[in-house]
mmCIF file of C-alpha atoms in Angstrom:
data_model
loop_
_atom_site.group_PDB
_atom_site.id
_atom_site.type_symbol
_atom_site.label_atom_id
_atom_site.label_comp_id
_atom_site.label_asym_id
_atom_site.label_seq_id
_atom_site.Cartn_x
_atom_site.Cartn_y
_atom_site.Cartn_z
ATOM 1 C CA MET Y 1 -114.381 -32.584 21.790
ATOM 2 C CA ASP Y 2 -111.969 -31.799 24.637
ATOM 3 C CA GLU Y 3 -114.034 -29.586 26.922
ATOM 4 C CA ARG Y 4 -110.952 -28.821 29.020
ATOM 5 C CA ILE Y 5 -109.372 -27.019 26.066
ATOM 6 C CA TRP Y 6 -112.176 -25.649 23.989
ATOM 7 C CA GLU Y 7 -115.030 -24.914 26.319
ATOM 8 C CA GLY Y 8 -116.585 -21.575 25.338
ATOM 9 C CA GLU Y 9 -114.645 -21.081 22.211
ATOM 10 C CA SER Y 10 -116.780 -20.382 19.149
ATOM 11 C CA ALA Y 11 -115.014 -17.528 17.430
ATOM 12 C CA THR Y 12 -114.098 -17.479 13.834
ATOM 13 C CA ILE Y 13 -110.876 -16.235 12.354
ATOM 14 C CA ASP Y 14 -112.060 -12.699 11.838
ATOM 15 C CA ARG Y 15 -113.536 -12.344 15.270
ATOM 16 C CA TRP Y 16 -110.498 -12.984 17.518
ATOM 17 C CA GLU Y 17 -110.374 -9.819 19.453
ATOM 18 C CA GLY Y 18 -112.282 -9.759 22.687
ATOM 19 C CA VAL Y 19 -112.635 -13.520 22.841
ATOM 20 C CA ASN Y 20 -111.268 -15.296 25.893
ATOM 21 C CA TYR Y 21 -109.793 -18.556 24.621
ATOM 22 C CA ASN Y 22 -109.672 -20.965 27.565
ATOM 23 C CA TRP Y 23 -106.325 -22.562 26.829
ATOM 24 C CA GLY Y 24 -104.882 -22.427 30.381
ATOM 25 C CA MET Y 25 -104.800 -24.922 33.132
ATOM 26 C CA ASN Y 26 -107.908 -26.788 34.114
ATOM 27 C CA ALA Y 27 -109.168 -26.762 37.647
ATOM 28 C CA SER Y 28 -107.478 -30.019 38.702
ATOM 29 C CA ASN Y 29 -104.087 -28.910 37.346
ATOM 30 C CA GLU Y 30 -104.393 -25.547 39.143
ATOM 31 C CA ALA Y 31 -105.146 -27.456 42.385
ATOM 32 C CA ASN Y 32 -102.091 -29.665 41.870
ATOM 33 C CA VAL Y 33 -99.802 -26.630 41.476
ATOM 34 C CA SER Y 34 -101.308 -24.680 44.405
ATOM 35 C CA ASN Y 35 -101.485 -27.542 46.794
ATOM 36 C CA GLY Y 36 -98.029 -28.918 46.060
ATOM 37 C CA ASP Y 37 -99.160 -32.475 45.216
ATOM 38 C CA GLY Y 38 -96.774 -35.035 43.784
ATOM 39 C CA PRO Y 39 -94.640 -34.456 40.700
ATOM 40 C CA LEU Y 40 -96.250 -34.422 37.316
ATOM 41 C CA LEU Y 41 -93.587 -36.771 35.886
ATOM 42 C CA GLU Y 42 -91.477 -39.274 37.737
ATOM 43 C CA VAL Y 43 -88.656 -41.240 36.052
ATOM 44 C CA LYS Y 44 -87.046 -44.001 38.120
ATOM 45 C CA ASN Y 45 -84.103 -46.175 37.153
ATOM 46 C CA LEU Y 46 -84.729 -45.722 33.404
ATOM 47 C CA LYS Y 47 -82.555 -47.794 31.113
ATOM 48 C CA THR Y 48 -82.444 -47.885 27.320
ATOM 49 C CA TYR Y 49 -80.055 -50.240 25.691
ATOM 50 C CA PHE Y 50 -79.492 -50.817 22.030
ATOM 51 C CA PRO Y 51 -78.144 -54.303 21.089
ATOM 52 C CA VAL Y 52 -74.877 -54.669 19.184
ATOM 53 C CA LYS Y 53 -74.696 -57.574 16.782
ATOM 54 C CA ARG Y 54 -71.701 -58.809 14.845
ATOM 55 C CA GLY Y 55 -70.832 -61.487 12.347
ATOM 56 C CA LEU Y 56 -72.773 -63.543 9.819
ATOM 57 C CA MET Y 57 -75.083 -65.006 12.488
ATOM 58 C CA ARG Y 58 -75.660 -61.558 13.978
ATOM 59 C CA LYS Y 59 -74.488 -62.643 17.368
ATOM 60 C CA HIS Y 60 -75.275 -60.289 20.333
ATOM 61 C CA VAL Y 61 -71.853 -59.089 21.479
ATOM 62 C CA GLY Y 62 -72.841 -56.135 23.660
ATOM 63 C CA ASN Y 63 -75.152 -53.223 24.259
ATOM 64 C CA VAL Y 64 -74.978 -49.506 23.701
ATOM 65 C CA LYS Y 65 -76.091 -48.157 27.048
ATOM 66 C CA ALA Y 66 -77.635 -44.966 25.819
ATOM 67 C CA VAL Y 67 -79.557 -44.416 29.056
ATOM 68 C CA ASP Y 68 -78.309 -46.177 32.075
ATOM 69 C CA ASP Y 69 -80.169 -45.888 35.407
ATOM 70 C CA VAL Y 70 -81.604 -42.373 35.095
ATOM 71 C CA SER Y 71 -83.948 -40.952 37.779
ATOM 72 C CA PHE Y 72 -85.536 -37.503 38.141
ATOM 73 C CA THR Y 73 -88.869 -35.759 38.555
ATOM 74 C CA VAL Y 74 -90.617 -32.823 36.845
ATOM 75 C CA GLY Y 75 -93.058 -30.793 38.906
ATOM 76 C CA HIS Y 76 -96.222 -28.994 37.772
ATOM 77 C CA GLN Y 77 -95.359 -25.883 35.803
ATOM 78 C CA GLU Y 78 -91.621 -26.597 36.207
ATOM 79 C CA THR Y 79 -88.811 -26.602 33.679
ATOM 80 C CA VAL Y 80 -86.125 -29.159 34.197
ATOM 81 C CA GLY Y 81 -82.957 -28.812 32.028
ATOM 82 C CA LEU Y 82 -81.036 -31.886 30.861
ATOM 83 C CA VAL Y 83 -77.545 -30.982 29.671
ATOM 84 C CA GLY Y 84 -74.481 -32.778 28.503
ATOM 85 C CA GLU Y 85 -72.265 -33.274 25.454
ATOM 86 C CA SER Y 86 -73.523 -34.729 22.201
ATOM 87 C CA GLY Y 87 -74.091 -38.504 22.485
ATOM 88 C CA CYS Y 88 -74.615 -38.624 26.234
ATOM 89 C CA GLY Y 89 -78.220 -39.832 25.888
ATOM 90 C CA LYS Y 90 -80.243 -36.689 26.447
ATOM 91 C CA SER Y 91 -82.570 -37.061 23.475
ATOM 92 C CA THR Y 92 -82.928 -40.755 24.147
ATOM 93 C CA VAL Y 93 -84.231 -39.996 27.631
ATOM 94 C CA GLY Y 94 -86.916 -37.664 26.201
ATOM 95 C CA ARG Y 95 -87.946 -40.067 23.481
ATOM 96 C CA THR Y 96 -88.061 -43.056 25.911
ATOM 97 C CA ILE Y 97 -90.320 -41.095 28.303
ATOM 98 C CA LEU Y 98 -92.761 -40.616 25.498
ATOM 99 C CA ARG Y 99 -92.336 -44.224 24.335
ATOM 100 C CA LEU Y 100 -91.044 -43.246 20.960
ATOM 101 C CA ILE Y 101 -88.109 -45.541 21.831
ATOM 102 C CA PRO Y 102 -88.817 -48.723 23.928
ATOM 103 C CA ALA Y 103 -87.293 -48.743 27.366
ATOM 104 C CA THR Y 104 -85.090 -51.660 28.491
ATOM 105 C CA SER Y 105 -86.198 -51.336 32.117
ATOM 106 C CA GLY Y 106 -87.226 -48.699 34.708
ATOM 107 C CA ARG Y 107 -90.366 -46.793 35.491
ATOM 108 C CA VAL Y 108 -91.980 -43.662 34.084
ATOM 109 C CA ARG Y 109 -95.027 -42.310 35.887
ATOM 110 C CA PHE Y 110 -97.149 -39.450 34.552
ATOM 111 C CA GLU Y 111 -99.619 -38.175 37.161
ATOM 112 C CA GLY Y 112 -99.065 -41.419 39.039
ATOM 113 C CA GLU Y 113 -99.783 -43.737 36.033
ATOM 114 C CA ASP Y 114 -97.160 -46.013 34.620
ATOM 115 C CA VAL Y 115 -96.432 -44.886 31.082
ATOM 116 C CA LEU Y 116 -94.318 -47.914 30.162
ATOM 117 C CA ALA Y 117 -97.045 -50.355 31.208
ATOM 118 C CA ALA Y 118 -99.871 -48.555 29.418
ATOM 119 C CA SER Y 119 -101.730 -50.355 26.681
ATOM 120 C CA ARG Y 120 -101.744 -49.111 23.103
ATOM 121 C CA GLY Y 121 -105.178 -47.500 23.536
ATOM 122 C CA ARG Y 122 -104.284 -45.938 26.795
ATOM 123 C CA MET Y 123 -101.046 -44.636 25.474
ATOM 124 C CA LYS Y 124 -102.891 -42.888 22.632
ATOM 125 C CA GLN Y 125 -104.931 -41.088 25.276
ATOM 126 C CA MET Y 126 -101.869 -40.198 27.287
ATOM 127 C CA ARG Y 127 -100.151 -38.659 24.254
ATOM 128 C CA ARG Y 128 -102.730 -35.881 24.430
ATOM 129 C CA GLU Y 129 -101.037 -34.799 27.696
ATOM 130 C CA MET Y 130 -97.422 -35.365 26.592
ATOM 131 C CA GLN Y 131 -95.934 -33.838 23.456
ATOM 132 C CA MET Y 132 -92.545 -33.085 22.011
ATOM 133 C CA ILE Y 133 -90.821 -30.217 20.160
ATOM 134 C CA PHE Y 134 -88.162 -31.708 17.922
ATOM 135 C CA GLN Y 135 -84.627 -30.393 17.388
ATOM 136 C CA ASP Y 136 -84.690 -30.030 13.661
ATOM 137 C CA PRO Y 137 -87.358 -27.578 12.518
ATOM 138 C CA VAL Y 138 -86.827 -28.679 8.940
ATOM 139 C CA GLY Y 139 -86.859 -32.467 9.237
ATOM 140 C CA SER Y 140 -89.701 -32.567 11.796
ATOM 141 C CA LEU Y 141 -92.197 -31.054 9.299
ATOM 142 C CA ASN Y 142 -93.546 -33.074 6.341
ATOM 143 C CA PRO Y 143 -92.608 -30.995 3.265
ATOM 144 C CA ARG Y 144 -95.646 -32.466 1.348
ATOM 145 C CA MET Y 145 -98.202 -31.278 3.960
ATOM 146 C CA THR Y 146 -99.529 -27.675 4.353
ATOM 147 C CA ILE Y 147 -99.266 -26.125 7.769
ATOM 148 C CA ARG Y 148 -103.002 -26.661 8.251
ATOM 149 C CA ARG Y 149 -102.526 -30.393 7.845
ATOM 150 C CA ILE Y 150 -99.400 -30.493 10.035
ATOM 151 C CA ILE Y 151 -101.043 -28.710 12.959
ATOM 152 C CA GLY Y 152 -104.507 -30.148 12.407
ATOM 153 C CA GLU Y 153 -103.460 -33.807 12.118
ATOM 154 C CA PRO Y 154 -103.232 -34.340 15.958
ATOM 155 C CA MET Y 155 -106.697 -32.882 16.467
ATOM 156 C CA GLN Y 156 -108.102 -35.070 13.718
ATOM 157 C CA VAL Y 157 -106.455 -38.215 14.977
ATOM 158 C CA HIS Y 158 -107.903 -37.609 18.481
ATOM 159 C CA LYS Y 159 -111.251 -36.404 16.962
ATOM 160 C CA VAL Y 160 -111.070 -32.996 18.686
ATOM 161 C CA ALA Y 161 -112.297 -30.940 15.727
ATOM 162 C CA SER Y 162 -113.002 -30.959 12.025
ATOM 163 C CA GLY Y 163 -114.080 -28.636 9.249
ATOM 164 C CA SER Y 164 -114.332 -24.914 9.988
ATOM 165 C CA GLU Y 165 -113.899 -25.555 13.754
ATOM 166 C CA LEU Y 166 -110.510 -27.101 12.999
ATOM 167 C CA ASP Y 167 -109.448 -24.068 10.908
ATOM 168 C CA ASP Y 168 -110.476 -21.749 13.769
ATOM 169 C CA ARG Y 169 -108.310 -23.640 16.261
ATOM 170 C CA ILE Y 170 -105.303 -23.768 13.908
ATOM 171 C CA ALA Y 171 -105.624 -20.050 13.406
ATOM 172 C CA VAL Y 172 -105.635 -19.494 17.153
ATOM 173 C CA LEU Y 173 -102.595 -21.724 17.593
ATOM 174 C CA LEU Y 174 -100.687 -19.860 14.934
ATOM 175 C CA GLU Y 175 -101.544 -16.519 16.497
ATOM 176 C CA LYS Y 176 -100.414 -17.705 19.936
ATOM 177 C CA CYS Y 177 -97.081 -18.739 18.413
ATOM 178 C CA GLY Y 178 -96.564 -15.374 16.576
ATOM 179 C CA MET Y 179 -97.781 -16.474 13.130
ATOM 180 C CA LEU Y 180 -100.626 -15.278 10.900
ATOM 181 C CA PRO Y 181 -103.742 -17.299 10.101
ATOM 182 C CA GLU Y 182 -103.159 -17.239 6.351
ATOM 183 C CA HIS Y 183 -99.830 -19.141 6.933
ATOM 184 C CA MET Y 184 -101.829 -22.344 7.396
ATOM 185 C CA TYR Y 185 -102.236 -22.673 3.623
ATOM 186 C CA ARG Y 186 -98.484 -22.588 2.925
ATOM 187 C CA TYR Y 187 -95.848 -25.343 2.952
ATOM 188 C CA PRO Y 188 -92.829 -25.621 5.339
ATOM 189 C CA HIS Y 189 -90.224 -24.662 2.696
ATOM 190 C CA GLU Y 190 -91.836 -21.170 2.504
ATOM 191 C CA PHE Y 191 -90.729 -20.281 6.062
ATOM 192 C CA SER Y 192 -87.514 -19.553 7.801
ATOM 193 C CA GLY Y 193 -85.986 -21.791 10.482
ATOM 194 C CA GLY Y 194 -87.436 -19.765 13.301
ATOM 195 C CA GLN Y 195 -90.919 -19.766 11.786
ATOM 196 C CA ARG Y 196 -90.720 -23.528 11.232
ATOM 197 C CA GLN Y 197 -89.901 -24.032 14.840
ATOM 198 C CA ARG Y 198 -92.911 -21.900 15.827
ATOM 199 C CA ILE Y 199 -95.059 -24.222 13.649
ATOM 200 C CA GLY Y 200 -93.563 -27.158 15.500
ATOM 201 C CA ILE Y 201 -94.440 -25.522 18.880
ATOM 202 C CA ALA Y 202 -98.013 -24.883 17.574
ATOM 203 C CA ARG Y 203 -98.320 -28.511 16.672
ATOM 204 C CA ALA Y 204 -97.070 -29.554 20.101
ATOM 205 C CA LEU Y 205 -99.769 -27.319 21.695
ATOM 206 C CA ALA Y 206 -102.558 -28.580 19.490
ATOM 207 C CA LEU Y 207 -103.996 -30.982 22.109
ATOM 208 C CA ASN Y 208 -103.301 -28.710 25.018
ATOM 209 C CA PRO Y 209 -100.759 -31.005 26.797
ATOM 210 C CA LYS Y 210 -99.486 -30.587 30.310
ATOM 211 C CA PHE Y 211 -95.934 -31.776 29.572
ATOM 212 C CA ILE Y 212 -93.668 -31.066 26.688
ATOM 213 C CA VAL Y 213 -90.221 -32.476 25.869
ATOM 214 C CA CYS Y 214 -88.231 -29.690 24.262
ATOM 215 C CA ASP Y 215 -85.398 -31.520 22.394
ATOM 216 C CA GLU Y 216 -82.870 -28.799 21.803
ATOM 217 C CA PRO Y 217 -85.505 -26.580 20.208
ATOM 218 C CA VAL Y 218 -83.154 -23.664 19.593
ATOM 219 C CA SER Y 219 -79.846 -25.308 18.780
ATOM 220 C CA ALA Y 220 -80.383 -25.071 15.026
ATOM 221 C CA LEU Y 221 -81.391 -21.408 15.038
ATOM 222 C CA ASP Y 222 -79.552 -18.044 15.016
ATOM 223 C CA VAL Y 223 -78.924 -16.388 18.349
ATOM 224 C CA SER Y 224 -81.456 -13.635 17.781
ATOM 225 C CA VAL Y 225 -84.139 -16.165 16.860
ATOM 226 C CA GLN Y 226 -83.190 -18.336 19.801
ATOM 227 C CA SER Y 227 -84.229 -15.594 22.179
ATOM 228 C CA GLN Y 228 -87.568 -15.154 20.430
ATOM 229 C CA ILE Y 229 -88.323 -18.918 20.712
ATOM 230 C CA LEU Y 230 -87.294 -19.044 24.376
ATOM 231 C CA ASN Y 231 -89.456 -16.050 25.226
ATOM 232 C CA LEU Y 232 -92.332 -17.679 23.396
ATOM 233 C CA LEU Y 233 -91.873 -20.915 25.440
ATOM 234 C CA ALA Y 234 -91.724 -19.019 28.630
ATOM 235 C CA ASP Y 235 -94.915 -17.095 27.781
ATOM 236 C CA LEU Y 236 -96.728 -20.235 26.773
ATOM 237 C CA GLN Y 237 -95.684 -21.991 30.019
ATOM 238 C CA GLU Y 238 -97.107 -19.136 32.037
ATOM 239 C CA GLU Y 239 -100.290 -19.004 30.121
ATOM 240 C CA PHE Y 240 -101.073 -22.677 29.745
ATOM 241 C CA GLY Y 241 -99.408 -24.052 32.918
ATOM 242 C CA LEU Y 242 -96.975 -26.224 30.999
ATOM 243 C CA SER Y 243 -94.104 -28.298 32.319
ATOM 244 C CA TYR Y 244 -90.954 -28.718 30.271
ATOM 245 C CA LEU Y 245 -88.112 -31.212 29.978
ATOM 246 C CA PHE Y 246 -85.652 -28.895 28.267
ATOM 247 C CA ILE Y 247 -82.828 -30.761 26.531
ATOM 248 C CA ALA Y 248 -79.863 -28.623 25.504
ATOM 249 C CA HIS Y 249 -76.094 -28.301 25.450
ATOM 250 C CA ASN Y 250 -76.013 -24.522 25.565
ATOM 251 C CA LEU Y 251 -75.351 -23.766 29.245
ATOM 252 C CA ALA Y 252 -76.170 -20.086 28.867
ATOM 253 C CA VAL Y 253 -79.640 -20.945 27.563
ATOM 254 C CA VAL Y 254 -80.256 -23.520 30.296
ATOM 255 C CA GLU Y 255 -79.126 -21.023 33.000
ATOM 256 C CA HIS Y 256 -81.747 -18.524 32.132
ATOM 257 C CA PHE Y 257 -84.573 -20.842 31.216
ATOM 258 C CA CYS Y 258 -84.668 -23.769 33.611
ATOM 259 C CA ASP Y 259 -85.648 -24.189 37.252
ATOM 260 C CA ARG Y 260 -83.569 -27.303 37.946
ATOM 261 C CA ILE Y 261 -80.741 -28.762 35.893
ATOM 262 C CA ALA Y 262 -79.493 -32.343 35.578
ATOM 263 C CA VAL Y 263 -76.064 -33.006 34.034
ATOM 264 C CA MET Y 264 -75.685 -36.189 32.037
ATOM 265 C CA TYR Y 265 -72.462 -38.044 31.127
ATOM 266 C CA LEU Y 266 -72.391 -41.302 29.174
ATOM 267 C CA GLY Y 267 -76.007 -42.212 29.816
ATOM 268 C CA ARG Y 268 -76.142 -41.218 33.478
ATOM 269 C CA ILE Y 269 -77.035 -38.232 35.540
ATOM 270 C CA VAL Y 270 -73.947 -37.213 37.509
ATOM 271 C CA GLU Y 271 -75.247 -34.066 39.160
ATOM 272 C CA MET Y 272 -78.626 -32.421 39.692
ATOM 273 C CA ALA Y 273 -79.578 -29.271 41.512
ATOM 274 C CA GLU Y 274 -81.473 -26.011 41.460
ATOM 275 C CA ARG Y 275 -80.188 -23.633 38.793
ATOM 276 C CA GLU Y 276 -78.619 -21.110 41.135
ATOM 277 C CA THR Y 277 -76.944 -23.854 43.279
ATOM 278 C CA LEU Y 278 -75.493 -25.720 40.270
ATOM 279 C CA TYR Y 279 -73.937 -22.623 38.763
ATOM 280 C CA ARG Y 280 -72.692 -21.288 42.099
ATOM 281 C CA ASN Y 281 -71.344 -24.558 43.574
ATOM 282 C CA PRO Y 282 -70.765 -27.311 40.985
ATOM 283 C CA LEU Y 283 -69.349 -30.425 42.676
ATOM 284 C CA HIS Y 284 -68.885 -33.096 39.996
ATOM 285 C CA PRO Y 285 -65.690 -32.681 37.951
ATOM 286 C CA TYR Y 286 -67.598 -33.139 34.664
ATOM 287 C CA THR Y 287 -70.016 -30.376 35.681
ATOM 288 C CA LYS Y 288 -67.062 -28.105 36.496
ATOM 289 C CA ALA Y 289 -65.491 -28.842 33.050
ATOM 290 C CA LEU Y 290 -68.746 -28.031 31.291
ATOM 291 C CA LEU Y 291 -69.143 -24.709 33.080
ATOM 292 C CA SER Y 292 -65.593 -23.783 32.515
ATOM 293 C CA ALA Y 293 -66.015 -24.413 28.782
ATOM 294 C CA ALA Y 294 -68.966 -22.031 28.470
ATOM 295 C CA PRO Y 295 -67.843 -18.830 26.754
ATOM 296 C CA SER Y 296 -68.201 -15.574 28.568
ATOM 297 C CA PRO Y 297 -69.738 -12.477 26.936
ATOM 298 C CA ASP Y 298 -67.200 -10.327 28.720
ATOM 299 C CA PRO Y 299 -63.724 -10.729 27.152
ATOM 300 C CA ARG Y 300 -62.060 -9.107 30.129
ATOM 301 C CA ARG Y 301 -63.398 -11.788 32.437
ATOM 302 C CA LYS Y 302 -60.816 -14.403 33.163
ATOM 303 C CA LYS Y 303 -61.727 -17.805 34.499
ATOM 304 C CA GLN Y 304 -59.995 -21.080 35.066
ATOM 305 C CA ARG Y 305 -60.447 -23.635 32.252
ATOM 306 C CA ILE Y 306 -60.841 -27.247 33.273
ATOM 307 C CA MET Y 307 -59.860 -29.753 30.555
ATOM 308 C CA LEU Y 308 -60.895 -33.328 30.432
ATOM 309 C CA LEU Y 309 -57.980 -35.371 29.105
ATOM 310 C CA GLY Y 310 -58.643 -38.352 26.897
ATOM 311 C CA ASP Y 311 -61.444 -39.337 24.656
ATOM 312 C CA VAL Y 312 -64.977 -39.971 25.836
ATOM 313 C CA PRO Y 313 -65.171 -43.657 26.685
ATOM 314 C CA SER Y 314 -67.287 -45.770 24.477
ATOM 315 C CA PRO Y 315 -70.427 -47.298 25.995
ATOM 316 C CA ILE Y 316 -69.620 -50.447 23.989
ATOM 317 C CA SER Y 317 -66.642 -52.340 25.449
ATOM 318 C CA TYR Y 318 -66.437 -54.549 22.381
ATOM 319 C CA PHE Y 319 -65.552 -51.708 20.119
ATOM 320 C CA GLU Y 320 -63.209 -50.199 22.688
ATOM 321 C CA ASP Y 321 -61.239 -53.461 22.668
ATOM 322 C CA GLU Y 322 -60.790 -53.244 18.943
ATOM 323 C CA LYS Y 323 -59.636 -49.621 19.043
ATOM 324 C CA ARG Y 324 -57.131 -50.429 21.774
ATOM 325 C CA LEU Y 325 -55.754 -53.366 19.816
ATOM 326 C CA ALA Y 326 -55.383 -51.246 16.649
ATOM 327 C CA ALA Y 327 -53.604 -48.504 18.612
ATOM 328 C CA GLU Y 328 -51.147 -50.966 20.145
ATOM 329 C CA ILE Y 329 -50.367 -52.497 16.742
ATOM 330 C CA ALA Y 330 -49.872 -49.084 15.206
ATOM 331 C CA ALA Y 331 -47.569 -47.997 17.998
ATOM 332 C CA GLY Y 332 -45.421 -51.114 17.554
ATOM 333 C CA LYS Y 333 -46.176 -52.378 21.054
ATOM 334 C CA ILE Y 334 -47.371 -55.636 19.631
ATOM 335 C CA ASP Y 335 -46.962 -57.291 16.212
ATOM 336 C CA GLU Y 336 -49.653 -58.011 13.794
ATOM 337 C CA MET Y 337 -51.423 -61.132 14.985
ATOM 338 C CA SER Y 338 -53.519 -63.873 13.503
ATOM 339 C CA GLU Y 339 -57.254 -63.803 13.933
ATOM 340 C CA GLU Y 340 -57.000 -66.402 16.659
ATOM 341 C CA GLU Y 341 -54.372 -64.385 18.547
ATOM 342 C CA LYS Y 342 -56.386 -61.175 18.088
ATOM 343 C CA ALA Y 343 -59.477 -62.952 19.499
ATOM 344 C CA GLU Y 344 -57.425 -64.205 22.530
ATOM 345 C CA ARG Y 345 -55.847 -60.775 23.072
ATOM 346 C CA ALA Y 346 -59.262 -59.101 22.740
ATOM 347 C CA ALA Y 347 -60.643 -61.309 25.535
ATOM 348 C CA GLU Y 348 -57.813 -60.368 27.816
ATOM 349 C CA ALA Y 349 -58.043 -56.631 26.937
ATOM 350 C CA ARG Y 350 -61.756 -56.738 27.499
ATOM 351 C CA ASP Y 351 -61.319 -57.790 31.110
ATOM 352 C CA ASP Y 352 -58.883 -54.828 31.680
ATOM 353 C CA ILE Y 353 -61.125 -52.316 29.922
ATOM 354 C CA GLU Y 354 -64.210 -53.605 31.653
ATOM 355 C CA VAL Y 355 -62.613 -52.875 35.012
ATOM 356 C CA VAL Y 356 -61.652 -49.357 34.024
ATOM 357 C CA THR Y 357 -65.012 -48.650 32.501
ATOM 358 C CA ARG Y 358 -66.860 -50.084 35.504
ATOM 359 C CA LYS Y 359 -64.892 -48.020 37.975
ATOM 360 C CA ARG Y 360 -64.893 -44.752 36.174
ATOM 361 C CA LEU Y 361 -68.205 -44.716 34.378
ATOM 362 C CA LEU Y 362 -70.644 -47.584 34.614
ATOM 363 C CA ASP Y 363 -70.308 -48.340 38.293
ATOM 364 C CA ARG Y 364 -70.385 -44.801 39.561
ATOM 365 C CA PRO Y 365 -71.867 -44.493 42.977
ATOM 366 C CA PRO Y 366 -75.598 -43.474 43.090
ATOM 367 C CA LEU Y 367 -76.570 -39.808 43.432
ATOM 368 C CA VAL Y 368 -76.159 -38.574 46.942
ATOM 369 C CA GLU Y 369 -77.932 -35.529 48.392
ATOM 370 C CA VAL Y 370 -75.079 -33.382 49.676
ATOM 371 C CA GLU Y 371 -77.378 -30.426 50.475
ATOM 372 C CA ASP Y 372 -81.020 -29.651 50.094
ATOM 373 C CA GLY Y 373 -82.015 -30.555 46.519
ATOM 374 C CA HIS Y 374 -78.387 -30.910 45.385
ATOM 375 C CA TYR Y 375 -77.534 -34.441 44.211
ATOM 376 C CA VAL Y 376 -74.149 -35.562 42.964
ATOM 377 C CA SER Y 377 -72.345 -38.786 42.088
ATOM 378 C CA LYS Y 378 -69.265 -38.695 44.319
ATOM 379 C CA HIS Y 379 -66.604 -39.540 41.751
ATOM 380 C CA VAL Y 380 -66.115 -40.466 38.114
#
């Protein structure tokens, strides 16, 4: 049994009131926060590539660079926002940190320990400290399992509790997340989207972690329900001393919920700063375009709109070559060619596109600290 979480807890469901459930930070975690020790999580030069294979022999022709040289830290009891458009690699970063997706290279340290080098047994222990809230509150819950089984499974796997003690702890978790104890005997389809997300949060809290990856936890919910979930996450962070990596594309949500914000574009972080600094003085053109696209609740407020011309470049140069050839043929710039001629033309085009991609996206200069805590890649 995890004494850090459950010490002194012996109440049953019908004896909640007046019981002090010790779900907060342990003594060592409080010391880390108060003494300003090193970051809870450190990500350094993280890369996650997915191979692209073509042809009958499945030849390796390129890589999807979903995450390309990403570095940041998350402090104790801090919320770091990760924003960017769909497909930029935000969720892949979170899943790679938790080793749900294998990393190509880089380093992830949790409380000074290398996560990527941990053995299978050690990784199972570390998962008690690192959990995830998934984006889809419907797909993340097994429809064949009751809420009791969904929330209780982590505690059973890690041998934290069983029997009536397990029911007591599930009831407490549900209460903390705004649910009722009798809900544990129902199935996911009997709840609304907001309630399902509360169940997902309760499952993430089951082992009392220190760090939670919130993968767009409110994007699939109504606006009114979003505020409830955000308030719940904020209350839980204050009570349990949690640290969040908050992945989102809603800039209004990130502005009010996060302490620091990192902006991702095509697999890389292009700007990172404190919340107030980033919104007051954005420096990267992509950050400026994102902020200008955020709707204002005041219709009388006028602001300059910055538009990014052109399509988002593909992280796979191979497919970019094919698209360019197809466009040139459709526009009549070149005639339909044989397979040999296409292959030769593709090789020439690949050199040209590789140069453009390297200059504008893949070979961006590293983040430079332009002011205290404000990092930016100088150009796109």
